[in-house]
PDB file of C-alpha atoms in Angstrom:
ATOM      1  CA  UNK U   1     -11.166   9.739 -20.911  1.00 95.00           C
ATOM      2  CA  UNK U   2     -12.376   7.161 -23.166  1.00 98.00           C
ATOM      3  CA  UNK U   3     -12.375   3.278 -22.537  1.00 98.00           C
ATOM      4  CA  UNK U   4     -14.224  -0.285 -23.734  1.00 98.00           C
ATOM      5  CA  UNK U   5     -17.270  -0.334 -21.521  1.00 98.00           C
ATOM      6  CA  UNK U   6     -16.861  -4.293 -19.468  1.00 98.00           C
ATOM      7  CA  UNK U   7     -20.343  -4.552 -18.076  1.00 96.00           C
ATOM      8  CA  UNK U   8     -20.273  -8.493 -17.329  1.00 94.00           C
ATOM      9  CA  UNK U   9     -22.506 -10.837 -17.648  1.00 92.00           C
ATOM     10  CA  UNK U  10     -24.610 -10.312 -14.952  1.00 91.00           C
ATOM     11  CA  UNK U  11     -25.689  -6.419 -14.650  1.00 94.00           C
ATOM     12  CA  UNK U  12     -28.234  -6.726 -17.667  1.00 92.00           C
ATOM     13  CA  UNK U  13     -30.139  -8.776 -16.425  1.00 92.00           C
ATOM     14  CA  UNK U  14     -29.640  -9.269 -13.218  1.00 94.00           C
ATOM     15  CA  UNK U  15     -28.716  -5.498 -11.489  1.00 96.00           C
ATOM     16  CA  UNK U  16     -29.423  -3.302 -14.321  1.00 96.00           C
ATOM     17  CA  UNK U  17     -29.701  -0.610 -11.993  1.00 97.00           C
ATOM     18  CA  UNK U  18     -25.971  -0.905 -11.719  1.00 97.00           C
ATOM     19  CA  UNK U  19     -25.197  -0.662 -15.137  1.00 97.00           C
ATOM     20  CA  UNK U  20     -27.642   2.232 -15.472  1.00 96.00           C
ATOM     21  CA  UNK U  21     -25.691   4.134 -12.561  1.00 98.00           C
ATOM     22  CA  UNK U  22     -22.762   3.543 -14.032  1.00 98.00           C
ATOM     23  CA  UNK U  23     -23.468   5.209 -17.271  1.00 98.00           C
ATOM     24  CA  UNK U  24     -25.306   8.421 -15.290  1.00 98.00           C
ATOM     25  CA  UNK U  25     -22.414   8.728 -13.638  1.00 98.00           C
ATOM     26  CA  UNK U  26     -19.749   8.412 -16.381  1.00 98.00           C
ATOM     27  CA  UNK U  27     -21.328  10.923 -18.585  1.00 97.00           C
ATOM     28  CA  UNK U  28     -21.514  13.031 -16.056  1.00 97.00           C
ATOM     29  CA  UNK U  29     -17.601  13.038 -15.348  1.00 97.00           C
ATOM     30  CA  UNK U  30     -16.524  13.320 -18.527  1.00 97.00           C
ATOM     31  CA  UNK U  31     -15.921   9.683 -19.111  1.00 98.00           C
ATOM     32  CA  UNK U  32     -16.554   7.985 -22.200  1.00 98.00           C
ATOM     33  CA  UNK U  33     -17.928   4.484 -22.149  1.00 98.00           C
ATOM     34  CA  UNK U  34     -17.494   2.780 -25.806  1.00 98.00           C
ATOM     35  CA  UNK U  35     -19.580  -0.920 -26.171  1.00 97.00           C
ATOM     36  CA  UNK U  36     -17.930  -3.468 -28.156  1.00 97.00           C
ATOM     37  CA  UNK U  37     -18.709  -6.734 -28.746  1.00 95.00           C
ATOM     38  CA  UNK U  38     -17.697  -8.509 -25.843  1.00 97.00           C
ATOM     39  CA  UNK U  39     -17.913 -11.725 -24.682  1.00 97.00           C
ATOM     40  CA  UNK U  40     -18.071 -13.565 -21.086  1.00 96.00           C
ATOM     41  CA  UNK U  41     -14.719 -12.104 -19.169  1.00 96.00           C
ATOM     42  CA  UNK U  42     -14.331 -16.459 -18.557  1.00 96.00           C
ATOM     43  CA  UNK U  43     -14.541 -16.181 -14.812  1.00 92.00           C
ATOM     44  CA  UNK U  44     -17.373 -19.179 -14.646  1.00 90.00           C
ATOM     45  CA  UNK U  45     -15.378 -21.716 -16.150  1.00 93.00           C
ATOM     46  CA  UNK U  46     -12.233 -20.944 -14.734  1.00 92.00           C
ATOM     47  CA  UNK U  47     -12.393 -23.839 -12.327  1.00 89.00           C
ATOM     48  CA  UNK U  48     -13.795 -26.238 -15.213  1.00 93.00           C
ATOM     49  CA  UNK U  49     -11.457 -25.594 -18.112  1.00 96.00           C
ATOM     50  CA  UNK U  50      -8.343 -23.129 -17.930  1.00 96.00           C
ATOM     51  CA  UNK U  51      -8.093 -22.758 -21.524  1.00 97.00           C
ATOM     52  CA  UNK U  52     -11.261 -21.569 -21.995  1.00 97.00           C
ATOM     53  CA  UNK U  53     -11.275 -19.439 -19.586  1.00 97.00           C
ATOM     54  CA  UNK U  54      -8.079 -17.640 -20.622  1.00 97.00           C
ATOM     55  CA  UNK U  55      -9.378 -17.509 -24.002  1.00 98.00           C
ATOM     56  CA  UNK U  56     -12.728 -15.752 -23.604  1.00 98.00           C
ATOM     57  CA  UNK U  57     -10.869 -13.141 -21.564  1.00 98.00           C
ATOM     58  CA  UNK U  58      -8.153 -12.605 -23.545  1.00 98.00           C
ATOM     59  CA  UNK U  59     -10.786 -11.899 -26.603  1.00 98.00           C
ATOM     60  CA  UNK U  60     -12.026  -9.340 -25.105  1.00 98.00           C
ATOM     61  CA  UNK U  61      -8.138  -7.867 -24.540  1.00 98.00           C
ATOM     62  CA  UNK U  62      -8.071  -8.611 -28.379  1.00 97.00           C
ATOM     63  CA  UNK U  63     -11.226  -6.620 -29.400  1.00 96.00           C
ATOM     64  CA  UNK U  64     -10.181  -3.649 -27.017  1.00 97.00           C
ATOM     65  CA  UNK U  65      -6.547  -3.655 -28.820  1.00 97.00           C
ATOM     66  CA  UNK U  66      -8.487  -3.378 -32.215  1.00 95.00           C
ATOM     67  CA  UNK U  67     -10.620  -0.174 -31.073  1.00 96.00           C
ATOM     68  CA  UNK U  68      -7.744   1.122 -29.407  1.00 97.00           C
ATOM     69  CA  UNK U  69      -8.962   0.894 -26.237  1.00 97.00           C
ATOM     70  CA  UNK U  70      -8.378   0.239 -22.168  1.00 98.00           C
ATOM     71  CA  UNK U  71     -10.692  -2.086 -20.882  1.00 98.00           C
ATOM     72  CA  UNK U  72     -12.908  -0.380 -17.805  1.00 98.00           C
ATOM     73  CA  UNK U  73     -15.497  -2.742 -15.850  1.00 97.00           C
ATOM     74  CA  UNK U  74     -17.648  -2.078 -12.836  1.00 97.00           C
ATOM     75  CA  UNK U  75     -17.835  -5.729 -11.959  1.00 94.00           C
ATOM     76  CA  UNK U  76     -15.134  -7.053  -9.643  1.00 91.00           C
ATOM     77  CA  UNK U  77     -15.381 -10.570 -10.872  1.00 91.00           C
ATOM     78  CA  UNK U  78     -15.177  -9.827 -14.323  1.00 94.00           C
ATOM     79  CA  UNK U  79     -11.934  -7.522 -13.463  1.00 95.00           C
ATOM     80  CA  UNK U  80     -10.364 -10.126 -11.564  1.00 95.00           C
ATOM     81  CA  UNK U  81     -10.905 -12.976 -14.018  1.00 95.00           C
ATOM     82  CA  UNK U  82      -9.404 -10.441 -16.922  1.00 97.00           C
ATOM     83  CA  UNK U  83      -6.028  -9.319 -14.859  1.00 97.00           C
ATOM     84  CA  UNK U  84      -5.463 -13.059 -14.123  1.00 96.00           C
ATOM     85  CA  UNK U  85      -6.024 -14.347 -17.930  1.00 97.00           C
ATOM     86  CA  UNK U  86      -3.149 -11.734 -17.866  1.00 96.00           C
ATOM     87  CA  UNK U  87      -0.916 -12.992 -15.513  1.00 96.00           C
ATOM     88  CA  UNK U  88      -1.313 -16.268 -16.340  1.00 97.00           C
ATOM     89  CA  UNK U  89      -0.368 -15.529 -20.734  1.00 96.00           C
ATOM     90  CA  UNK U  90       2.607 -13.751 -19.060  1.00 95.00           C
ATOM     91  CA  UNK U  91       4.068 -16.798 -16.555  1.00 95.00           C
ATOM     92  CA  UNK U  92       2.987 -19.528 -19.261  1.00 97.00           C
ATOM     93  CA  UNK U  93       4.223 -19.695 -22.640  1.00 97.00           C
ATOM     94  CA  UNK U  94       2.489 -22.910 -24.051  1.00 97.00           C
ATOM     95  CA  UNK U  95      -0.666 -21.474 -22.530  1.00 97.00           C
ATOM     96  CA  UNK U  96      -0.357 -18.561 -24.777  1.00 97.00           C
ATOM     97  CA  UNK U  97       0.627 -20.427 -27.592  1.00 97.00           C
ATOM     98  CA  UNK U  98      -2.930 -22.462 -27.083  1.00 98.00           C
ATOM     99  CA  UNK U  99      -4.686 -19.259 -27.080  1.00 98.00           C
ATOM    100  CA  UNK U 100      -2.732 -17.567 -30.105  1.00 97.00           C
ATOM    101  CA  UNK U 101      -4.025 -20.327 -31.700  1.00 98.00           C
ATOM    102  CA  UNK U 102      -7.562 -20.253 -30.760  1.00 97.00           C
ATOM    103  CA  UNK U 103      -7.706 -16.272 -31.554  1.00 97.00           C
ATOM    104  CA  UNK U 104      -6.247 -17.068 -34.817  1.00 97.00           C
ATOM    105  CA  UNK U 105      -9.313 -19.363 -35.670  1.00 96.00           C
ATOM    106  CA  UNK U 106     -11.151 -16.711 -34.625  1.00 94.00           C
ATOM    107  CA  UNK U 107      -9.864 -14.301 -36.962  1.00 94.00           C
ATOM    108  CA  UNK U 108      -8.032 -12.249 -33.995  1.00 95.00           C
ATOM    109  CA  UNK U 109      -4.232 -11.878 -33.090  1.00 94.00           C
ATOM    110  CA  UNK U 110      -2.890 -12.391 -29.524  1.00 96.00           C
ATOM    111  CA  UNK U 111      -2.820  -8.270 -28.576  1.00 97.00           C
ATOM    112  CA  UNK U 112      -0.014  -6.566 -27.236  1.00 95.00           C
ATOM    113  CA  UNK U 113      -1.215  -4.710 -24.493  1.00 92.00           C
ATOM    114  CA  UNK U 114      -3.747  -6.593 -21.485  1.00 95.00           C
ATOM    115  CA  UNK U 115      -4.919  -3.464 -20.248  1.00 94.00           C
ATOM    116  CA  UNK U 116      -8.448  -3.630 -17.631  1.00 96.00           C
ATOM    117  CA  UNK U 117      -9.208  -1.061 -15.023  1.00 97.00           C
ATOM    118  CA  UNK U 118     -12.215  -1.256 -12.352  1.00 97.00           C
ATOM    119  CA  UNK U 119     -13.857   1.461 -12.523  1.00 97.00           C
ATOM    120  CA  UNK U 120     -12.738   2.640  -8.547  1.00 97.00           C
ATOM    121  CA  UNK U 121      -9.367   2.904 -10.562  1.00 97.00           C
ATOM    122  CA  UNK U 122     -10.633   4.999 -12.376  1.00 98.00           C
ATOM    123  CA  UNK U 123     -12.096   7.257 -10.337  1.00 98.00           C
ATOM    124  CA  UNK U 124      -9.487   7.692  -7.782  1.00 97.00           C
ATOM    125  CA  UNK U 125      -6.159   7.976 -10.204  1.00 97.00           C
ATOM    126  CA  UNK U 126      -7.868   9.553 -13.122  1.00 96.00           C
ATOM    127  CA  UNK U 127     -10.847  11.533 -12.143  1.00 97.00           C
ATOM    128  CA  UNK U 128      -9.572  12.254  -8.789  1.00 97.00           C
ATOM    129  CA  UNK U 129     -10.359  13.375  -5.605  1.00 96.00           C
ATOM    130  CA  UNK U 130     -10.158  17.190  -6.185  1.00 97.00           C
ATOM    131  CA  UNK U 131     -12.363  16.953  -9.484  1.00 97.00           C
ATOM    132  CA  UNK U 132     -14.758  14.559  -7.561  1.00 97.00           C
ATOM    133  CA  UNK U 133     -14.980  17.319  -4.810  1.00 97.00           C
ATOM    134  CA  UNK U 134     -15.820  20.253  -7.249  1.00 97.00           C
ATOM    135  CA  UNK U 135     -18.560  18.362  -9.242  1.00 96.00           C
ATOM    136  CA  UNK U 136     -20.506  17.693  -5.891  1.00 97.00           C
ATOM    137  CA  UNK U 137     -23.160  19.293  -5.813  1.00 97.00           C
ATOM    138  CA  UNK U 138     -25.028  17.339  -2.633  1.00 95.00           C
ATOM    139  CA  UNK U 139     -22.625  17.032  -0.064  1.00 95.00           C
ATOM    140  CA  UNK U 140     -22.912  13.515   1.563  1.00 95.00           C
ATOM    141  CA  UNK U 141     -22.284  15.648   5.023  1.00 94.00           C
ATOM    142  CA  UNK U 142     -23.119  13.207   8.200  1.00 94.00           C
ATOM    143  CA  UNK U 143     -23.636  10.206   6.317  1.00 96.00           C
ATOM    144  CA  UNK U 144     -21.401   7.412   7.864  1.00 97.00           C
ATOM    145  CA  UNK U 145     -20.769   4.382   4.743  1.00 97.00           C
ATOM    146  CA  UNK U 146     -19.098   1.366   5.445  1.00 98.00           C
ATOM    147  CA  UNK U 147     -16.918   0.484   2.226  1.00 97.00           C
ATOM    148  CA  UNK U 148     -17.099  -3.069   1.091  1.00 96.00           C
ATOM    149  CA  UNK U 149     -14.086  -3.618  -0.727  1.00 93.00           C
ATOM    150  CA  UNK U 150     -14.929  -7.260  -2.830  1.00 89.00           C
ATOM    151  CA  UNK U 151     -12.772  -9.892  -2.993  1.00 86.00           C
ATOM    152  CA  UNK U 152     -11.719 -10.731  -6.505  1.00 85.00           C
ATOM    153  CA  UNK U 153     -10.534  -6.608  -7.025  1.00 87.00           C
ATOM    154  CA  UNK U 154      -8.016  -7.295  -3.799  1.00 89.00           C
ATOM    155  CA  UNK U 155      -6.791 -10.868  -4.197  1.00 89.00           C
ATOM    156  CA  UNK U 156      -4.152 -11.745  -5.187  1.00 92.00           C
ATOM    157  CA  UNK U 157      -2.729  -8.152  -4.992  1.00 92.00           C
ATOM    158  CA  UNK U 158       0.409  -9.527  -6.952  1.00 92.00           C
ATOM    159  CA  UNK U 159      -2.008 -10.223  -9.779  1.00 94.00           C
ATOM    160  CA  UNK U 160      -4.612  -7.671  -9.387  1.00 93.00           C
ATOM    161  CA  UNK U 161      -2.591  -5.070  -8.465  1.00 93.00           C
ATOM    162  CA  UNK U 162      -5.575  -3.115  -7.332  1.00 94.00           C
ATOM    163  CA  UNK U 163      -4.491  -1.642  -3.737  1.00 94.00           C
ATOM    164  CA  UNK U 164      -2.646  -2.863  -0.638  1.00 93.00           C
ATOM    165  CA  UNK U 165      -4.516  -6.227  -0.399  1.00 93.00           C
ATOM    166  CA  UNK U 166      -4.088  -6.234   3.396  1.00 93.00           C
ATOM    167  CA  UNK U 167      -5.360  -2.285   4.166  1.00 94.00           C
ATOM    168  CA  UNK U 168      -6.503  -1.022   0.744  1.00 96.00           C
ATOM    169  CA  UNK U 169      -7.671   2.906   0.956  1.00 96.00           C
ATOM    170  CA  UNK U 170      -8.797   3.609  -2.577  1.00 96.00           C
ATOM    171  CA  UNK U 171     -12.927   3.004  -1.766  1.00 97.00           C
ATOM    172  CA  UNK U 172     -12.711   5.612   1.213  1.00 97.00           C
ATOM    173  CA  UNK U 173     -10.597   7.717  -0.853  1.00 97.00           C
ATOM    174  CA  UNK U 174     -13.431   8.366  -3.413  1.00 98.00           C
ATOM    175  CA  UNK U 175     -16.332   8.547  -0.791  1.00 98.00           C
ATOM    176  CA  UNK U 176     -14.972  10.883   1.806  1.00 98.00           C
ATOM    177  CA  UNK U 177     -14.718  13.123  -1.579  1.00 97.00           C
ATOM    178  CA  UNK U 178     -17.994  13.236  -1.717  1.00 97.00           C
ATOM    179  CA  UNK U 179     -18.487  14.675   1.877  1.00 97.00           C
ATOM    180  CA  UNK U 180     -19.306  11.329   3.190  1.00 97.00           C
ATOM    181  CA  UNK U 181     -17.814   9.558   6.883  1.00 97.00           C
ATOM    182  CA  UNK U 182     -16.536   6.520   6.011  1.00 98.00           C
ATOM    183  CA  UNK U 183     -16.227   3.946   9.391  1.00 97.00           C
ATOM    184  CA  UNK U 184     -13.595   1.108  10.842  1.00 94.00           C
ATOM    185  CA  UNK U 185     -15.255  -1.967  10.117  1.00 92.00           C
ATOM    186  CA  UNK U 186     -13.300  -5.045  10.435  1.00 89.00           C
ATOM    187  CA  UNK U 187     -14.617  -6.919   7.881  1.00 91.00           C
ATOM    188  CA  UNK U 188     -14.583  -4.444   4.945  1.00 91.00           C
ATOM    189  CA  UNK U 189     -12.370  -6.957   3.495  1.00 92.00           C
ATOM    190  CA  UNK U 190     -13.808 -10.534   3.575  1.00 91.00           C
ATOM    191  CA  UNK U 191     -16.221 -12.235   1.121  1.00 91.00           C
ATOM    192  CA  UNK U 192     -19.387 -11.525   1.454  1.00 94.00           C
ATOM    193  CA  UNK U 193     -20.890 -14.809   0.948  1.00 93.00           C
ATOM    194  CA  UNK U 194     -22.686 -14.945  -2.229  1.00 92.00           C
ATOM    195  CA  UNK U 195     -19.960 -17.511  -4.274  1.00 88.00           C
ATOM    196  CA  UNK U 196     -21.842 -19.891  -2.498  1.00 92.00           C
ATOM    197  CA  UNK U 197     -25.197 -19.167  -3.220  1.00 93.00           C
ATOM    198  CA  UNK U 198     -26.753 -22.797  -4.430  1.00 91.00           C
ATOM    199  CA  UNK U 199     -23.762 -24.333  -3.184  1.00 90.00           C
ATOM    200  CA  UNK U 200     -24.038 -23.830   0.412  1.00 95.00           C
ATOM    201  CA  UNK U 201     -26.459 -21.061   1.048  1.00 95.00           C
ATOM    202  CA  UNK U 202     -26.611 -21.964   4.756  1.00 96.00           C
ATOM    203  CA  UNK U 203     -22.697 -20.865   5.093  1.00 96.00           C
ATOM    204  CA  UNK U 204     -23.074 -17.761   2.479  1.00 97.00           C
ATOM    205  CA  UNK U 205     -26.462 -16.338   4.372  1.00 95.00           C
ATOM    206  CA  UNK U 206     -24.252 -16.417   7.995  1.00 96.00           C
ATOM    207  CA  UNK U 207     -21.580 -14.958   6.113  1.00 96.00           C
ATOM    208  CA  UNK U 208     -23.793 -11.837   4.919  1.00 96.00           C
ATOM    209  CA  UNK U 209     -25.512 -11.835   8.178  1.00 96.00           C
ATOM    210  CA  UNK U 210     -22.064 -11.656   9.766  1.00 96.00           C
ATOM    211  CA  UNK U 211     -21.126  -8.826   7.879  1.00 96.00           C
ATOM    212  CA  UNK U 212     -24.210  -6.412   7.365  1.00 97.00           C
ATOM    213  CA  UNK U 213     -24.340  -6.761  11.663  1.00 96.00           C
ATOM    214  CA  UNK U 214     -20.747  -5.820  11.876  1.00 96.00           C
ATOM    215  CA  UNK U 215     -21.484  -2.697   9.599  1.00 97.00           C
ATOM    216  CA  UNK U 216     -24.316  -1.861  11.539  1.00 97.00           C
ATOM    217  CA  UNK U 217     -22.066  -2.207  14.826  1.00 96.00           C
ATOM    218  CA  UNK U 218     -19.429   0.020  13.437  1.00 97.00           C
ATOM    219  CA  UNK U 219     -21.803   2.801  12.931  1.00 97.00           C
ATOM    220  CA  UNK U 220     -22.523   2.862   9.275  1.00 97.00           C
ATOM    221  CA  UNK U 221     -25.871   3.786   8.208  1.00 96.00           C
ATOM    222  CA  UNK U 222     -25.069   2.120   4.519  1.00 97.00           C
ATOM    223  CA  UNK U 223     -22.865  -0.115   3.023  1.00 98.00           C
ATOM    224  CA  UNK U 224     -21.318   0.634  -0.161  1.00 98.00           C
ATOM    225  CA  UNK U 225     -20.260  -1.878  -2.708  1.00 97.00           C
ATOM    226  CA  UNK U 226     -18.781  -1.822  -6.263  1.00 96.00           C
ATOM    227  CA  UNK U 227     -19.127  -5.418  -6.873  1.00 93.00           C
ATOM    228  CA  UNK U 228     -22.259  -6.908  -8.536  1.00 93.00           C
ATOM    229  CA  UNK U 229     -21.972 -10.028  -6.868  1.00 92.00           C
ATOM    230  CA  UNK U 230     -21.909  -8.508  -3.418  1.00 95.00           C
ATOM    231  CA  UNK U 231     -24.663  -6.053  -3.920  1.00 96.00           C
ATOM    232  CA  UNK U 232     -26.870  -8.925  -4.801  1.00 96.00           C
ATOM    233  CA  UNK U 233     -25.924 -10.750  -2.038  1.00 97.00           C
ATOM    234  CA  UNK U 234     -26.617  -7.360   0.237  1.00 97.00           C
ATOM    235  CA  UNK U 235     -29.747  -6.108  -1.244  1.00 98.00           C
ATOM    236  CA  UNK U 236     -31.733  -9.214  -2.968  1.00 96.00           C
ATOM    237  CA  UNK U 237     -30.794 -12.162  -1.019  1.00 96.00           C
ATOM    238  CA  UNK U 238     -31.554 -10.084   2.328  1.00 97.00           C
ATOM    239  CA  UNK U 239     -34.616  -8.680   1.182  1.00 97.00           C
ATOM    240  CA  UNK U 240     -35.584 -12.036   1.464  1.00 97.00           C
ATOM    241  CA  UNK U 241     -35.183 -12.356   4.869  1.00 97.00           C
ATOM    242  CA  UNK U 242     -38.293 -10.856   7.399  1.00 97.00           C
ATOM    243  CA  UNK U 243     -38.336  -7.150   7.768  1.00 96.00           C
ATOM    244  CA  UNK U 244     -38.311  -8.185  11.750  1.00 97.00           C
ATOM    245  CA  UNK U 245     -34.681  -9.887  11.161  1.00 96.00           C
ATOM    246  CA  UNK U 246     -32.085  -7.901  12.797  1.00 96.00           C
ATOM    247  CA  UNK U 247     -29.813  -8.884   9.200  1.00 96.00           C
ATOM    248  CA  UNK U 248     -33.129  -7.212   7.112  1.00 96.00           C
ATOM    249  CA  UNK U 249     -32.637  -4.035  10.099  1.00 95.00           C
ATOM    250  CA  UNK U 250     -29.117  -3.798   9.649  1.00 97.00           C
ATOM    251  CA  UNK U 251     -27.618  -0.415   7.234  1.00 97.00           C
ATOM    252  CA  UNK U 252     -28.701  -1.386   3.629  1.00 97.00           C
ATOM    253  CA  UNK U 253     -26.531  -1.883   0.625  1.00 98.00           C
ATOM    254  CA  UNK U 254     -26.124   1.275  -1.800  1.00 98.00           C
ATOM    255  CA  UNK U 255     -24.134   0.953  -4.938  1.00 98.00           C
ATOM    256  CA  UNK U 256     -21.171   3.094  -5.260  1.00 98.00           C
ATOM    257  CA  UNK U 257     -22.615   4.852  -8.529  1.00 98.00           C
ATOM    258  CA  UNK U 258     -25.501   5.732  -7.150  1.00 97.00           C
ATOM    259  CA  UNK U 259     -23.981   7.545  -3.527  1.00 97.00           C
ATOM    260  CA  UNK U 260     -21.806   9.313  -6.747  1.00 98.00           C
ATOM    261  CA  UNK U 261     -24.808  10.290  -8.828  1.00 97.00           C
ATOM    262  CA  UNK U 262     -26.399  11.383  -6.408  1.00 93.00           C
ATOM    263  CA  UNK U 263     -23.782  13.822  -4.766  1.00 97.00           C
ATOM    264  CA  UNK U 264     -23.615  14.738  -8.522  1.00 97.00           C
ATOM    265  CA  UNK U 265     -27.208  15.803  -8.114  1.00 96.00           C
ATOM    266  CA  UNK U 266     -28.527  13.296 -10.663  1.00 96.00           C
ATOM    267  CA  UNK U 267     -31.933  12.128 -10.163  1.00 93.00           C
ATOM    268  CA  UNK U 268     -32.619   9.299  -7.946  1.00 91.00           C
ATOM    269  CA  UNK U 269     -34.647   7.423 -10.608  1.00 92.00           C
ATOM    270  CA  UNK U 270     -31.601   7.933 -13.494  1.00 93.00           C
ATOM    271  CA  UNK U 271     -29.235   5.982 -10.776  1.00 95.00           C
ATOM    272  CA  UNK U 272     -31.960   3.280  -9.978  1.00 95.00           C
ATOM    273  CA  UNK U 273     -32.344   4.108  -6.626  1.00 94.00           C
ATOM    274  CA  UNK U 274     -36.007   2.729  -6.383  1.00 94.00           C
ATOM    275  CA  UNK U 275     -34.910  -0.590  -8.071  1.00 96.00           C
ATOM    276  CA  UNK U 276     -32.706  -1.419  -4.157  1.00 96.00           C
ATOM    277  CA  UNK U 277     -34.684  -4.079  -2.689  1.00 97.00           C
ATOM    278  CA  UNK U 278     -34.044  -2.211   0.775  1.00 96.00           C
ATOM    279  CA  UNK U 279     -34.605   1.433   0.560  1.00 92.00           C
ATOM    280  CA  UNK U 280     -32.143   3.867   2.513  1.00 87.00           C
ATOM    281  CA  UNK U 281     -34.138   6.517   3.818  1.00 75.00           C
ATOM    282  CA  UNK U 282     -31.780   9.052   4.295  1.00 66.00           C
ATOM    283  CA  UNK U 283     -32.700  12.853   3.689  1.00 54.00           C
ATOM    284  CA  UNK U 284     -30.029  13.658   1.317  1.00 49.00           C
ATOM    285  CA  UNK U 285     -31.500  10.797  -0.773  1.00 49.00           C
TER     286      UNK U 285
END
């Protein structure tokens, strides 16, 4: 497997640990990450200017195309923003004239094929279960994870087209692979607060406090994300909070990559394990 490595914006510099996990954990499953030149996936000025928006992700669809490439990102945001750029090219034609246009100035044609996969894709249709189960080498045995799905991946599913919007199973797919319990928690599937961080952080801290409670009531002892934004808001903004806060006490945030590496028996370190703001002290960890 080979695809056009979609880091984002943010992971560089502001969760490198993420992007460092990733990599660990692609090379380790065969998966070939290629770096291109990309640019911002447009999802911060969607709101401000359409056009531009649609154009800087559909660049990145153009610079794929040319390295004959899929486009594969970790960050739900960034995967969002790039299957609705899609969506919108395909239900607008004077939209996609404007950005024909613009890619044309550019040097670039308007390419034929939109093509972006999160990297959960990924790992549940083409790396699969089975494979994931026979390159294990820790079993995640008795560890109960609470999946945190990420909103921007799920909604809208007709645009997306990620999983059942409403009662998605690919996340617990991939971690009960590893050996892992994954739990019922009810709100596996709303935001987790941190869109509006300097907006209204009052709102987005009860909404993270909401949710790492409920995990922690549902039995998990971590929660698992695959969305920059929403380990951010799980493991930086909380550290934040006093250690004696019942939010700070509550199962901490682990990113998906590195429960994978290490079940892969990659080193704790190579996954950025110590970089987590809130440690999990587990044993298999």
């Amino acid at each position: 497997m080979r695809f056009a490595y979609f880091p984002g914006c943010k992971i560089q510099h502001h969760l490198p640990e993420y992007g460092s996990s990733v990599e660990a954990v692609c090379n380790a499953l065969d998966i070939e990450l290629v770096k291109l030149e990309f640019n911002c996936c447009g999802w911060p000025v969607r709101h401000e200017n359409e056009l531009a928006s649609i154009y800087s992700a559909v660049r990145n669809f153009a610079q794929a195309e040319a390295a004959g490439l899929s486009i594969m990102t970790p960050c739900k945001c960034c995967f969002g923003n790039l299957k609705y750029a899609s969506h919108r090219l395909a239900e607008d034609p004077k939209l996609s004239e404007s950005v024909a246009y613009l890619l044309a100035q550019d040097g670039l044609s308007m390419p034929k094929s939109m093509d972006a996969f999160h990297l959960l894709t990924i790992l549940d249709e083409q790396v699969g279960a089975e494979f994931l189960r026979r390159r294990t080498a820790i079993p995640l045995s008795g560890v109960k994870v609470a999946c945190h799905y990420g909103c921007h991946a799920l909604r809208p599913g007709n645009v997306t087209g990620f999983d059942d919007p409403l009662a998605p199973t690919l996340f617990e797919r991939i971690i009960q692979a590893l050996g892992a319990e994954t739990v019922d928690w009810d709100l596996r599937l709303e935001c987790c607060g941190h869109p509006l961080r300097g907006r209204d952080d009052i709102i987005s801290q009860a909404l993270m406090r909401k949710k790492v409670e409920g995990a922690k009531e549902a039995g998990a002892d971590i929660i698992v994300t695959a969305c920059t934004y929403c380990q951010l808001q799980f493991d930086r903004e909380r550290a934040k909070l006093p250690r004696t806060d019942l939010a700070y006490q509550a199962p901490p945030a682990v990113l998906v990559t590195q429960l994978i590496g290490k079940a892969l028996g990659l080193d704790a370190y190579e996954v950025g394990l110590n970089k987590n703001h809130i440690p999990w002290h587990a044993p298999v960890l």
